[in-house]
Amino acid sequence: MQHQNIRAIRGATSVSANTPEAIWKATRELLLAVVEANGLAVEDIVSIIFTASRDLNAAFPAAAARQLGWVHVPLLDVQQFEAPDLPRTLRILVHAYTPLRPTEIQHIYLGEAQRLRPDLVKKIETRKQTRILVSGITCWQEALLAIEKGAHALGFVLEPKSHPYVNPEHAREIIQKLPPFVGTVGIFQDTPRYVIQELSTFCRLDYLLFMGDESPKDCHGYVQPVIKKLANLQNYRDYRSVTAFLVPREEIGAAGHDGPYLICPGHSPWERVPGVDGLLVQLEDIL
């Protein structure tokens, strides 16, 4: 068995606004970046300390860890000293068991917080990889197959008029069996807000994917990050609360994959759309 020590891992990020949604979104992104970069599982984490600048008081950042299902990790929220040149800044200190040596630890700095440690930014960027979302999961055997094929997240169609629909009770049973760090995506199409909110809580979804004619207003106000399908990128700037977009291959000039691509917009003022961040693969394509 490989020897493991308790190491401390630092992280920081900027938050777009002092709202619960923005705070939780930024916190989730930072936590997931830390565990992925350092190869951690939830059971490896001993504790996490969250510090927020005084202009972030709309929500407790630690709640984002609970949203990820980290219910047995001790968490602590505290207020940090003012940093006038870095408003709306969130920091974390993660204590975890790991075989990594101190020089191998990946400390993560995102957004404007990269200015705190510019020497680490390049190192972090080299670890980025394209994420794979496999859609159309209806049973445990399909979930296992998708994970074996390299899926980072599984998509569950929870809109009855869409195919292949999976009953929410069945989806919840599958999700409860999933290993750590396999994301879950609820797929909806013009579904009423109250239904989405009920199902996202019941099934413990990590992300919401909207495939219909949802307006920017329809995509706002959810605890979970929202992914929106768009036919083109002409109006993507209107969807300011959306985490990522699902767009046709030809919209970004990508090659090598016939299906749609997941892309994440740049930070405010949304002046650009960077390269591919993920792919959507239908289950039947990997059978």
mmCIF file of N, CA, C and O in Angstrom, residues 42 142 163 244:
data_model
loop_
_atom_site.group_PDB
_atom_site.id
_atom_site.type_symbol
_atom_site.label_atom_id
_atom_site.label_comp_id
_atom_site.label_asym_id
_atom_site.label_seq_id
_atom_site.Cartn_x
_atom_site.Cartn_y
_atom_site.Cartn_z
ATOM 1 N N VAL A 42 -13.229 11.802 -2.346
ATOM 2 C CA VAL A 42 -13.872 12.483 -1.221
ATOM 3 C C VAL A 42 -13.369 11.940 0.109
ATOM 4 O O VAL A 42 -13.117 12.695 1.057
ATOM 5 N N GLU A 142 -25.774 0.437 -18.142
ATOM 6 C CA GLU A 142 -25.362 1.483 -19.079
ATOM 7 C C GLU A 142 -24.440 2.491 -18.403
ATOM 8 O O GLU A 142 -23.479 2.978 -19.013
ATOM 9 N N HIS A 163 -36.606 11.467 -25.433
ATOM 10 C CA HIS A 163 -36.108 10.084 -25.500
ATOM 11 C C HIS A 163 -34.595 10.080 -25.311
ATOM 12 O O HIS A 163 -33.905 10.979 -25.809
ATOM 13 N N ALA A 244 -22.157 26.716 -19.329
ATOM 14 C CA ALA A 244 -21.581 26.197 -20.570
ATOM 15 C C ALA A 244 -22.673 26.088 -21.623
ATOM 16 O O ALA A 244 -23.870 26.129 -21.309
#
